[in-house]
Each structure stands twice: as structure tokens, then as C-alpha cells.
Tab-separated table of C-alpha atoms in Angstrom:
chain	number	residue	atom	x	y	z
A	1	UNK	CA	0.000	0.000	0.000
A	2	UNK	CA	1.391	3.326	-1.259
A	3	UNK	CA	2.149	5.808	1.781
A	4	UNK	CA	0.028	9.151	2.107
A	5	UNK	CA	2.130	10.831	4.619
A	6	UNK	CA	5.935	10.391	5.571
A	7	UNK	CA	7.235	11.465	8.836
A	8	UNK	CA	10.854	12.544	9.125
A	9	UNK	CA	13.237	12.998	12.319
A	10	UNK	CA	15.491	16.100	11.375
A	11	UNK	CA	18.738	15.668	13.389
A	12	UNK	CA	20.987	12.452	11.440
A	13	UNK	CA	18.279	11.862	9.086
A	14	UNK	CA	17.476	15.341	6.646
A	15	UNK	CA	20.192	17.502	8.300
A	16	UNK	CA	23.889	16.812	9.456
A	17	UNK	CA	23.599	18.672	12.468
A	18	UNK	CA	26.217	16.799	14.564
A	19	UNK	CA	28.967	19.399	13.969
A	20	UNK	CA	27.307	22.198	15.892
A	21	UNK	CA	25.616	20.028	18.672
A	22	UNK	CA	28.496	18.033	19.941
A	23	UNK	CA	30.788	21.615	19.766
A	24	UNK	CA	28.081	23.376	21.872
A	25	UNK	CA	27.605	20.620	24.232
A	26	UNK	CA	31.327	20.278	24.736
A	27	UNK	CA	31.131	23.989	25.568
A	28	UNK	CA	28.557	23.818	28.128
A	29	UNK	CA	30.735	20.859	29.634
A	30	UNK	CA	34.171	22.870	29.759
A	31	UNK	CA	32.401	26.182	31.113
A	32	UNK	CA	31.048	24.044	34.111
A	33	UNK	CA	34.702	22.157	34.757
A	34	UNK	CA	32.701	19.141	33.889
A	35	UNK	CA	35.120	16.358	32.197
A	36	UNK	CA	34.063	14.864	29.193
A	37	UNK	CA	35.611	13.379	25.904
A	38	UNK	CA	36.810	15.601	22.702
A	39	UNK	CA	34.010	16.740	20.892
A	40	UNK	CA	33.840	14.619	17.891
A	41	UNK	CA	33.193	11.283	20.695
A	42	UNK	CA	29.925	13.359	22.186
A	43	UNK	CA	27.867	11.990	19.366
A	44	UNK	CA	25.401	10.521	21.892
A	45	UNK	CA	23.912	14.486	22.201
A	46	UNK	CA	22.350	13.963	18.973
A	47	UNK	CA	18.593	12.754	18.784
A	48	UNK	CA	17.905	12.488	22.740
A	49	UNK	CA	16.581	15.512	24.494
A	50	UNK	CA	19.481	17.326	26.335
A	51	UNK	CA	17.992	17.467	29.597
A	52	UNK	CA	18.230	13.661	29.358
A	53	UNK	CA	21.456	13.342	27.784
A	54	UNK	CA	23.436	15.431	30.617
A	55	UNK	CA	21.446	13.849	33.488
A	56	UNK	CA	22.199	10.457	32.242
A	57	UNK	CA	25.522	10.417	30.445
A	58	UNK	CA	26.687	12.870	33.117
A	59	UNK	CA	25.058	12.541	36.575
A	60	UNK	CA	23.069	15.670	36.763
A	61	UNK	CA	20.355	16.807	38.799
A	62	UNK	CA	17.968	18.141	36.853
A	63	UNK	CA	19.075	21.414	37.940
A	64	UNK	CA	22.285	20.806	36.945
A	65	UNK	CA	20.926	19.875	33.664
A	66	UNK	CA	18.857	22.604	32.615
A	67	UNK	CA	22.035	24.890	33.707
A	68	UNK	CA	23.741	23.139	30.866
A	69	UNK	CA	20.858	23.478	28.382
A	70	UNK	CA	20.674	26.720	28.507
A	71	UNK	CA	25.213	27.164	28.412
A	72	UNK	CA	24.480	24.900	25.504
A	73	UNK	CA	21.856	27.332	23.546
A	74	UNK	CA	24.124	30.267	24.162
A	75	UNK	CA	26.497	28.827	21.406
A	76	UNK	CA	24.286	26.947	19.722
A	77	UNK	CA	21.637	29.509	18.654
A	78	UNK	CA	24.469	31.804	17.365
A	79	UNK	CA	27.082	29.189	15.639
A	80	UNK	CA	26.463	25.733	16.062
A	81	UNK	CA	22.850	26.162	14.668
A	82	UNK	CA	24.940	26.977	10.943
A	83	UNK	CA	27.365	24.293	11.556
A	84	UNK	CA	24.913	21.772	9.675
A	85	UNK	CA	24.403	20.640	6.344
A	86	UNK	CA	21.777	18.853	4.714
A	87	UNK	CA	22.522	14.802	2.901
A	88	UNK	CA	23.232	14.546	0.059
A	89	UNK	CA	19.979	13.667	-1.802
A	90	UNK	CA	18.027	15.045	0.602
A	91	UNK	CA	16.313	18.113	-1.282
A	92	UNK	CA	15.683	15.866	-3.857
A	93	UNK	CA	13.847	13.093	-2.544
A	94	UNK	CA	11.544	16.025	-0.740
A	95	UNK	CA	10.970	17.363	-3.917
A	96	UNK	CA	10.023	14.198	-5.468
A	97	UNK	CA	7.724	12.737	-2.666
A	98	UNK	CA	5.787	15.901	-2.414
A	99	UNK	CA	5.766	15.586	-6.246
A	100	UNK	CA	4.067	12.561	-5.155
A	101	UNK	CA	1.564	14.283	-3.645
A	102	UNK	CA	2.462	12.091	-0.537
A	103	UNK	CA	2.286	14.778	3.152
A	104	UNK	CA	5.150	15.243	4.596
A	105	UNK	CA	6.212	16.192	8.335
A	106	UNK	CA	8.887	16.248	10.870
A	107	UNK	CA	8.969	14.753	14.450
A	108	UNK	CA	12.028	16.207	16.181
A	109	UNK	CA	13.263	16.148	19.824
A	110	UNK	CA	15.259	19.553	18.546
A	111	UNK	CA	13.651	23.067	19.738
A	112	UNK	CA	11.100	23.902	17.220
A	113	UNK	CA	12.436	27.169	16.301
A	114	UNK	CA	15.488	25.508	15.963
A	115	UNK	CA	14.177	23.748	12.956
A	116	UNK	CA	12.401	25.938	11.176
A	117	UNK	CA	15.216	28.063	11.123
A	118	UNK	CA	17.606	25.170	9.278
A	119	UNK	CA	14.655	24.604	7.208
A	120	UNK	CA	14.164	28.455	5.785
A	121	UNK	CA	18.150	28.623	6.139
A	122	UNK	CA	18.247	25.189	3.523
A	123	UNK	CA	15.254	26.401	1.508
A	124	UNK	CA	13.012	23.257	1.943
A	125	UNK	CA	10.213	24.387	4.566
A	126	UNK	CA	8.313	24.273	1.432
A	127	UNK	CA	8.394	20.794	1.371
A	128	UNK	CA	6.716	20.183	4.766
A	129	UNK	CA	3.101	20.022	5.567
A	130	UNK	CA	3.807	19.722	9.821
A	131	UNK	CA	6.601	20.512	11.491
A	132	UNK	CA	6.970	19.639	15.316
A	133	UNK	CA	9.452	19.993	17.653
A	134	UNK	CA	9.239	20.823	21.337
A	135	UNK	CA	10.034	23.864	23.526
A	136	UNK	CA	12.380	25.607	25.045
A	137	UNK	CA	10.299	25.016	28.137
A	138	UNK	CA	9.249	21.715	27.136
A	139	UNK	CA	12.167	19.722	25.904
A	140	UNK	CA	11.449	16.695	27.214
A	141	UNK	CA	8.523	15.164	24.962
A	142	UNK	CA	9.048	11.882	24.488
A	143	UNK	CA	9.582	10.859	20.666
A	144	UNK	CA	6.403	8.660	20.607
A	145	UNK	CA	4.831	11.588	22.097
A	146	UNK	CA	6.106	14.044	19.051
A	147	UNK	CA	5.522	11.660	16.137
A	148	UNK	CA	1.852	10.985	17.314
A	149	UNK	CA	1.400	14.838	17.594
A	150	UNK	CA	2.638	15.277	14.053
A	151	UNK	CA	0.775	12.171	12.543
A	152	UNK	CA	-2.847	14.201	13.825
A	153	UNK	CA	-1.445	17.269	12.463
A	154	UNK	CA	-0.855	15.466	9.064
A	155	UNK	CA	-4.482	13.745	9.242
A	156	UNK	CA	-3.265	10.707	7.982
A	157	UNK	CA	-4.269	7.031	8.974
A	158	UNK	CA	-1.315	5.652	10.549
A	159	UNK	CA	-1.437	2.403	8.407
A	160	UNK	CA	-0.742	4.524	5.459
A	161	UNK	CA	2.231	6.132	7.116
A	162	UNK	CA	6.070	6.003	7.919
A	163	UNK	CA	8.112	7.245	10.209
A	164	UNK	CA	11.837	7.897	8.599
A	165	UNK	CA	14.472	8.246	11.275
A	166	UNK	CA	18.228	6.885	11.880
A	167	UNK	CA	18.047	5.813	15.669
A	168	UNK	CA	16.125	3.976	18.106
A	169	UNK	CA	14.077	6.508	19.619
A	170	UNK	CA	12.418	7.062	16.045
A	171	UNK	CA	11.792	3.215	15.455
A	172	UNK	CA	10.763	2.519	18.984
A	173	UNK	CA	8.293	5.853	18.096
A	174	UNK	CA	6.833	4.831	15.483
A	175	UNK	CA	5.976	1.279	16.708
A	176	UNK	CA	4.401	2.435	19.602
A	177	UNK	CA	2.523	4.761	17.505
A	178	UNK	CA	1.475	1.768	15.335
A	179	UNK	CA	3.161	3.285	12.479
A	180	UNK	CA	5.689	1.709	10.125
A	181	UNK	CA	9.368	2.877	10.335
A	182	UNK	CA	12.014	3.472	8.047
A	183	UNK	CA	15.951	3.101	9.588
A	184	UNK	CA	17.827	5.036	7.660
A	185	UNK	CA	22.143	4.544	7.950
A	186	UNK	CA	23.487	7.833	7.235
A	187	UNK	CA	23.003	9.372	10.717
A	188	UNK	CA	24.144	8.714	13.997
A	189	UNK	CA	22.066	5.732	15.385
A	190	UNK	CA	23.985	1.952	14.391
A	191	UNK	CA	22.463	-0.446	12.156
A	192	UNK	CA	22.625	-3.073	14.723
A	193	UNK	CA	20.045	-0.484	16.982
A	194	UNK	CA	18.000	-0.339	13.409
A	195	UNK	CA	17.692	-4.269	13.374
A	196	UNK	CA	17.217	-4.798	16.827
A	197	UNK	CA	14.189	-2.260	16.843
A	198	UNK	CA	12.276	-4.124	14.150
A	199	UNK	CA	12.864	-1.356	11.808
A	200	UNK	CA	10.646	-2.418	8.754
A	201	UNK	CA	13.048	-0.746	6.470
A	202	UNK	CA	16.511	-0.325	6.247
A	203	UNK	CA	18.384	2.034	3.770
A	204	UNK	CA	21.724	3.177	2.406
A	205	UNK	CA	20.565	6.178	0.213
A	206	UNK	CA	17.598	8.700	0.413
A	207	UNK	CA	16.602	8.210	-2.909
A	208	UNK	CA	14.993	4.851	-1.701
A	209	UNK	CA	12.794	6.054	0.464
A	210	UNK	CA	10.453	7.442	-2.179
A	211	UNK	CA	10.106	3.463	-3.596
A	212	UNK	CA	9.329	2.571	-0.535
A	213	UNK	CA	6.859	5.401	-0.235
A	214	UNK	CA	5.572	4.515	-3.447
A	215	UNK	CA	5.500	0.759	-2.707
A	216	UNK	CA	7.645	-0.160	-5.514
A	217	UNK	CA	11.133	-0.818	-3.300
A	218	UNK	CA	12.344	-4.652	-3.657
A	219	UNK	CA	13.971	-5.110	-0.171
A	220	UNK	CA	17.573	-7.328	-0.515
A	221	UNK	CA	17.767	-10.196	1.603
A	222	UNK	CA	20.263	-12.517	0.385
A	223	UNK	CA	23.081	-11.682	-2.150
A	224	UNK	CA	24.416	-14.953	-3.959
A	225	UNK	CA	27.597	-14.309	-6.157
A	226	UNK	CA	28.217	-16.009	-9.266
A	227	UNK	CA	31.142	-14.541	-11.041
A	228	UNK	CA	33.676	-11.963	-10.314
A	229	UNK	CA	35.890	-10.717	-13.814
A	230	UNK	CA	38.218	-7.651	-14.251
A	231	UNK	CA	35.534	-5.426	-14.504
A	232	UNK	CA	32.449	-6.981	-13.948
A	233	UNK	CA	31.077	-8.561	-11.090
A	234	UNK	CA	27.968	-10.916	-10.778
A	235	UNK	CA	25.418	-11.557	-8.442
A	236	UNK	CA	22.058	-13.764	-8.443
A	237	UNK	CA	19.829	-11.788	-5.461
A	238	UNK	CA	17.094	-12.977	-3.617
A	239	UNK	CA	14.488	-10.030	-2.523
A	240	UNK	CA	11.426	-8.998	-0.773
A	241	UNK	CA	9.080	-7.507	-3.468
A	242	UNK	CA	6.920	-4.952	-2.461
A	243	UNK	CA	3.318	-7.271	-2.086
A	244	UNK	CA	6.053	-9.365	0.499
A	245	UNK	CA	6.550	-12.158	-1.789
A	246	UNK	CA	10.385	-13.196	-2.798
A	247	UNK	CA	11.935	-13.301	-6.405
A	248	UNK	CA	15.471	-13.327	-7.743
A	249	UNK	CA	17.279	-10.630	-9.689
A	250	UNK	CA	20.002	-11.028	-11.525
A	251	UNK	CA	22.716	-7.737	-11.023
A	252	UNK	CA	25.791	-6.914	-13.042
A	253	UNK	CA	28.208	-4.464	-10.793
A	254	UNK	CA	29.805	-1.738	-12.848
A	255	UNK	CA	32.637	0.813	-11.056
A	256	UNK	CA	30.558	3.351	-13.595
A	257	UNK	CA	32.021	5.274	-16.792
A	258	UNK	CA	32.259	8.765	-18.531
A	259	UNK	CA	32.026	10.440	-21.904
A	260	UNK	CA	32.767	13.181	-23.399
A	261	UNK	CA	30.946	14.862	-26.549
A	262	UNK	CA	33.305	17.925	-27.346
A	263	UNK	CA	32.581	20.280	-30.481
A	264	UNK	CA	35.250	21.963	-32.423
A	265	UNK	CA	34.869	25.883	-33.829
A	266	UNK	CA	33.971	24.296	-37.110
A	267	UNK	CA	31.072	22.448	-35.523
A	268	UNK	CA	32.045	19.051	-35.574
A	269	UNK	CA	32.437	15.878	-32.835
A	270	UNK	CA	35.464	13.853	-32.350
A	271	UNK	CA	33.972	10.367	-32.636
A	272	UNK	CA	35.901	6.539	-32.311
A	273	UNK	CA	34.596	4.060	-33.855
A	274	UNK	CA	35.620	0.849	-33.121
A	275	UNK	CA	34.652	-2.791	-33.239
A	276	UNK	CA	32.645	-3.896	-30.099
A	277	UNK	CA	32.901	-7.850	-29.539
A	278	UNK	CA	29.674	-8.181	-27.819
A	279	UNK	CA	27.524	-6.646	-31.062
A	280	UNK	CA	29.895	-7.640	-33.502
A	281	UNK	CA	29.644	-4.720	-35.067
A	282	UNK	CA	31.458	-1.571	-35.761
A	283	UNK	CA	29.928	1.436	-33.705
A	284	UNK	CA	30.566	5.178	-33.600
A	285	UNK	CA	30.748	6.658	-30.324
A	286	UNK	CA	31.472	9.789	-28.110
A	287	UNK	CA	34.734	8.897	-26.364
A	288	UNK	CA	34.638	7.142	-22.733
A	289	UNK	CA	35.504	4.782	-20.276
A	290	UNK	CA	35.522	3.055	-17.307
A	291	UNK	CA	35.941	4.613	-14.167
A	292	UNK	CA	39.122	3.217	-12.151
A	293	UNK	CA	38.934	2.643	-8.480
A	294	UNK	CA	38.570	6.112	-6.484
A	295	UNK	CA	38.605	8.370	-9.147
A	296	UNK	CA	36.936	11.320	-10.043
A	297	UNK	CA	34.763	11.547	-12.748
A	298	UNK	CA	35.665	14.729	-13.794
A	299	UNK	CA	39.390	13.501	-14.141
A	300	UNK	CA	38.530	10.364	-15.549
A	301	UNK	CA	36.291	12.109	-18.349
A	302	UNK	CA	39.450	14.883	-19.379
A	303	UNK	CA	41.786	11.763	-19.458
A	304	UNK	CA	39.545	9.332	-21.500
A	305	UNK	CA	39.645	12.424	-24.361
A	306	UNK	CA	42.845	12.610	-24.534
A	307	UNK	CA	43.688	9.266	-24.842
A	308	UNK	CA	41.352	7.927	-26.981
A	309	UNK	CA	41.199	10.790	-29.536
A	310	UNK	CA	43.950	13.138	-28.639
A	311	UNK	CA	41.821	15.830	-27.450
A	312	UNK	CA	42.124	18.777	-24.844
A	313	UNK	CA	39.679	21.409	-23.989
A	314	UNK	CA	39.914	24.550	-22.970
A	315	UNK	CA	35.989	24.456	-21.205
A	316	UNK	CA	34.610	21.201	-20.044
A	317	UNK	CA	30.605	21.248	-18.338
A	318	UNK	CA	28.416	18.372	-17.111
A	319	UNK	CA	25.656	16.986	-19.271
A	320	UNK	CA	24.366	14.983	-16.279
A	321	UNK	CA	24.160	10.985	-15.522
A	322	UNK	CA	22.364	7.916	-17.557
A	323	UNK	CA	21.706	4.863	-16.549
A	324	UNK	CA	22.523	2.598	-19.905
A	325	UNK	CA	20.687	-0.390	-18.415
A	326	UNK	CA	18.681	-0.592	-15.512
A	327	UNK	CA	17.180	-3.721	-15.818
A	328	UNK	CA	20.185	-5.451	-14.926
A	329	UNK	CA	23.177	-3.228	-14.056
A	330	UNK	CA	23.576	-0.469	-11.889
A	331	UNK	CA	26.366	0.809	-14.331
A	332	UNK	CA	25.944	4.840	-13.871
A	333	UNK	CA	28.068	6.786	-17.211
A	334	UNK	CA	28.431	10.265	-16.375
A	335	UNK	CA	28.810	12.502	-19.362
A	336	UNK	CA	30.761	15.797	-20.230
A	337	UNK	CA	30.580	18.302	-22.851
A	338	UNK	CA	33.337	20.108	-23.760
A	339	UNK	CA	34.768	23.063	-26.161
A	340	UNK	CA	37.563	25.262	-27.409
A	341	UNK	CA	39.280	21.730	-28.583
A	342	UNK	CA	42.875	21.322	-29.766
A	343	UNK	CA	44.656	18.050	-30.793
A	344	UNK	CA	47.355	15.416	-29.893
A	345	UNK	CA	48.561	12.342	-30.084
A	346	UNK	CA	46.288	9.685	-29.329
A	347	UNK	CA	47.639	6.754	-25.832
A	348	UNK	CA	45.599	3.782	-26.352
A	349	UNK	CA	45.829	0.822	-24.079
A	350	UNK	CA	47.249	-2.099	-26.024
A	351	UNK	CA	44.136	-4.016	-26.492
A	352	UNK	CA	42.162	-0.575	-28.168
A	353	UNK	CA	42.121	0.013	-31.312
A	354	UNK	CA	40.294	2.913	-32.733
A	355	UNK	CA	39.860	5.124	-35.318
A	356	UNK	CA	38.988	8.592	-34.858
A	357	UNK	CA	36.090	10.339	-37.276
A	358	UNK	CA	35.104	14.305	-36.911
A	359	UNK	CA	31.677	14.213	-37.846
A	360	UNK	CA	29.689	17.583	-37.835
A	361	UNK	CA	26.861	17.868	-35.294
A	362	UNK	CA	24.525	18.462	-37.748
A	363	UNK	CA	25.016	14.964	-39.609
A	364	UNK	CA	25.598	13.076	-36.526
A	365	UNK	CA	22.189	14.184	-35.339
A	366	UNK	CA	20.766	12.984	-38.554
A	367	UNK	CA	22.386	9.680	-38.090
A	368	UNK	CA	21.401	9.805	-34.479
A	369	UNK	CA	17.427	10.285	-35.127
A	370	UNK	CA	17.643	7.942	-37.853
A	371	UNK	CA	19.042	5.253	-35.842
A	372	UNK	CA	22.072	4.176	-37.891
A	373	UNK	CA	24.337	5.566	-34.089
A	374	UNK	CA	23.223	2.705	-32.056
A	375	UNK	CA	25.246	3.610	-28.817
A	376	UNK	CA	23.101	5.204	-25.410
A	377	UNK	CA	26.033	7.475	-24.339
A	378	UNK	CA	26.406	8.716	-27.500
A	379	UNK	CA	22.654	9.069	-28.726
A	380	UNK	CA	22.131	10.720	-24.426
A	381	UNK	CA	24.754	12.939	-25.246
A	382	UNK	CA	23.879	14.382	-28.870
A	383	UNK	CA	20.537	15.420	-27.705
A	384	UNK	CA	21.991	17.143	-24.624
A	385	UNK	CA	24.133	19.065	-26.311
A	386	UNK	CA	21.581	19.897	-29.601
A	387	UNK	CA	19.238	21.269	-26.744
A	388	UNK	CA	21.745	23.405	-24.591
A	389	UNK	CA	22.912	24.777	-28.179
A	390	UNK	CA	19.101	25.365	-28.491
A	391	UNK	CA	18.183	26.981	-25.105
A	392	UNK	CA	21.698	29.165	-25.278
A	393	UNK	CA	21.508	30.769	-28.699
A	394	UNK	CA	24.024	28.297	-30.203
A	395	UNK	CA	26.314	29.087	-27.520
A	396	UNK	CA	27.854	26.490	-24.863
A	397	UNK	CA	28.141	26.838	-21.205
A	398	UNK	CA	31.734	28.268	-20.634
């Protein structure tokens, strides 16, 4: 059943935040003599409420403790408030869900105004139906408390809900709201704490938590490997599809690749065409190639030019990601455009052999849309470029 509302903990789950809270804290610890560990080993400050953190962790009366809360806002709501970032992917999967038309909320242990200022601050209040948070004079809400607070707000039935969150206190939450839970493993809970919980999701990326939204995700549960090559690397998977039945996939892992469509002054593209053993064929494409262990794209992308067809540029831009084939690799090429091109000598690994063909845009199009060029990469990256040329007055970005 797709989900009609999604409930999000802020603190480890949309926003690194730990920066600025474990600084602050260890401030509020040093200006009472108190002694405590290095900042960056205070990470159990983030996702409890303070009050509970310095009582327990620390021994506190709760005198003692709201002293510190309040030494701990002094620097917090002036620095360590900005010493946050939001994941990566984040903005995007908020865009998407909403998109969706699926409600969105947050359930937060963190001072209300707190979060709505990271959320103007980051630009994505926009995204968010509810938000609640406790406080200043109440900061010691429970989390089941919060998330069923924010699930009324939302007026969603809880069976068509999650809760999204990256420790226990958001798992334990949402069960006890009677709400499913996704554990995400970005933030600063363990994905032992996520198991033990009965988290009904775990995840590696944001971008899955729209398929599970969606109820489209195909949980793994069993990865069986079957051959492991120089490139390549083979695995038969058994997974939970999203009606809870099992199937098997068959995955290809690919380390990814890059190409690079440049266009001389005279208006034509450096192609190589070579013969490709798995067609049997012949093919014209945009030069690329594998990515090698740890290395940039960017890099990868200047130095498959110049190898393969001799080329520098003076101005290189991105033209974005493809996926060649989804169905059964998760192969990612990233391609390049580039300009102001000037020519040397080809270096060719000794099992390439290419020949290199400046074709002008125009007739590669042609031979593009009529489908004599075959290859994704290429065919991805001629219509990129024909349409920035388009939306720019003929002119590339510099």
C-alpha cells in the first residue's frame, strides 16, 4: 500500500547537524569544569533531548541539567545552529515525494524554532506540511509523544504512514505509535540499533525512500555471487518484493564510466569508432571509459579524451548521468561536454584500437534520429548538447 504521509526525524536523518551540537555541548561541559571526551566522541547528544542526555551520560540533577541546556543554547543559537548541512539527496527526494503528492512532516526532539530556522536557512520548509518539535520550556517530549502529535497534524491514517528516522528513539516511536518505520544509515544511530528495533526498512541512500513510499522498493535479503571478472562482477539476489513475496534478480556491478561529446569551432564531434565484440559490429561513439577505483569523474572524463582521440579542452561542463541499463546493471556513465578543442597524439591501451572520425553535429544528429548511431552514451549525449545549443543561442556553457 502506497504511503500518504511520511514522517521525518530532522537531526541524522534530513540535516547533518552533529557538527554544531556536539561543539556546543562540549562547551557547556568545559564552562562548568565538567570532564568529558573531545568533541567529535559526544555523538550521543544527537537525537535524545538534552535534559536527558546530561542527566544520564553525566550525573546531573535536573538542575544541573537545565544549567547546561541553557550554556548549551548560548552557542548553539548563534554558531552551532549553521554548523549543519543537509545529505546529500536530501532536497531531492523532498521534492520528489511531495511531487508525489504524498504529506510530509517532521517529528524532532530539537527546539522547534530551531528547525524551522535550518529549514528556511536550507530552503526546503516548502516541502513540509507539519513541522513539530518541542520547547524551550518543554524539551522533554518523548519521541512517541512528538511523532503521534505530528501524525494528527498530518491527518493521515497511521497504516498509510512512515516514520523515517536513523536511531532507536524514532523506530521505537513509530511502533508504539502503530506506524511503520524506516531506519535510515546515514546518521548517527547503528544499524545493529536499526535491526534490533524491528525497523521495517533499512536504507543506504535517500533516494529509496520514495520506492518505498511509493510501494515499488524490492527489499535485498540474500546476495548470492556467481562470477567476479576484471571489470564486472555478478550476483544472483534474492528479494522482498513490495506485495512481500520473494523473487530473484540477476545484477551486473559496474565501477561506472564517462564520456565526453566535445565540439570543435567548425562544428564538428570527435567520434571513435571501433569494433565492439559483444555486437559484432562496428559502432561510432562519443569517447569514454571506465571509471578506475577512487577516481573522479571529472578527471577520468578529461583523461579518456585525450587518450582515446587526442583531445584537450579549454571548457569542459556536465551533461548529467544515464543509466545505460537498468534492468540489470547499476552501471551509472556520467557525461561531459566540452569546447575550445585542440589536438594530440592519441595513448591507447594495447588491447584498443580505434579510429577517430570528426563528424559535424549536424550529420551526426541525422544519423542519431535515424538510428544508424546505435550507442546510449552517445545518442544521451547528442541530444543534450543539440538542446543546450538550443536553449543558449548556439552558444555552450563556458
Amino acid at each position: 500500500m502506497a504511503a500518504k504521509a511520511l514522517i521525518f526525524d530532522f537531526d541524522g536523518t534530513l540535516c547533518d547537524t552533529g557538527e554544531g551540537i556536539k561543539k556546543s555541548a562540549k562547551y557547556a561541559l568545559d564552562f562548568f569544569g565538567i570532564d568529558s571526551p573531545e568533541w567529535e566522541e559526544l555523538d550521543y547528544f544527537i537525537g535524545p533531548p538534552l535534559l536527558v542526555t546530561f542527566q544520564e551520560r553525566f550525573k546531573k540533577s535536573p538542575q544541573e541539567a537545565d544549567e547546561l541546556v541553557k550554556k548549551f543554547r548560548e552557542r548553539y543559537s548563534s554558531t552551532g545552529l549553521y554548523e549543519s548541512k543537509l545529505y546529500d539527496g536530501t532536497e531531492k527526494v523532498l521534492a520528489a515525494l511531495k511531487n508525489d503528492g504524498v504529506r510530509l512532516g517532521i517529528a524532532s526532539s530539537k527546539p522547534q524554532q530551531f528547525i524551522e530556522t535550518l529549514l528556511k536557512h536550507f530552503d526546503i520548509i516548502k516541502y513540509f506540511d507539519v513541522v513539530c518539535g518541542v520547547s524551550f520550556q518543554a524539551d522533554c517530549e518523548s519521541k512517541q509523544s512528538i511523532i503521534s502529535r505530528c501524525a494528527e497534524e498530518l491527518g493521515c491514517d497511521k497504516e498509510n504512514a512512515f516514520v523515517v528516522g536513523d536511531t532507536r528513539f524514532d523506530i521505537d516511536g513509530a511502533k508504539e505509535n502503530g506506524i511503520r518505520s524506516i531506519g535510515v544509515s546515514w546518521g548517527y544511530g547503528s544499524k545493529f540499533e536499526l535491526i534490533e528495533s524491528g525497523a521495517d526498512f533499512i536504507i543506504e541512500k535517500p533516494s529509496y525512500i520514495e520506492a518505498i513510499a511509493l510501494d515499488l522498493y524490492e527489499q535485498t535479503e540474500k546476495v548470492n555471487g556467481i562470477f567476479s571478472g576484471k571489470v564486472l562482477v555478478m550476483h544472483h539476489d534474492e528479494v522482498t518484493l513490495c506485495n512481500k513475496r520473494t523473487t530473484m534478480r540477476e545484477c551486473v556491478d559496474h565501477p561506472g564510466g564517462v564520456a565526453v561529446i566535445g565540439l570543435t569551432d567548425a562544428g564538428e564531434v570527435p567520434l571513435v569508432r571501433q569494433f565492439r565484440y559483444p555486437y559484432k559490429e562496428i559502432v561510432f561513439e562519443i569517447p569514454a571509459g571506465k571509471l578506475e577505483k577512487g577516481e573522479d569523474p571529472f578527471d577520468a572524463g578529461v583523461r579518456e579524451f585525450k587518450e582515446e582521440c587526442g583531445a584537450v579542452a579549454d571548457n569542459y561542463f556536465s551533461l548529467g548521468e544515464i543509466y545505460p541499463s537498468p534492468g540489470y546493471t547499476n552501471e551509472i556513465i556520467r557525461l561531459y561536454g566540452a569546447s575550445g578543442l585542440h589536438f594530440e597524439e592519441q595513448n591507447l591501451d594495447d588491447d584498443e584500437f580505434l579510429q577517430i572520425v570528426k563528424m559535424p553535429l549536424s550529420e551526426l544528429t541525422e544519423r542519431v534520429m535515424s538510428g544508424e548511431i546505435k550507442d546510449a552514451k552517445t545518442v544521451a549525449a547528442v541530444l543534450k548538447l543539440n538542446y543546450l545549443l538550443q536553449k543558449n543561442g548556439g552558444k555552450l556553457p563556458l
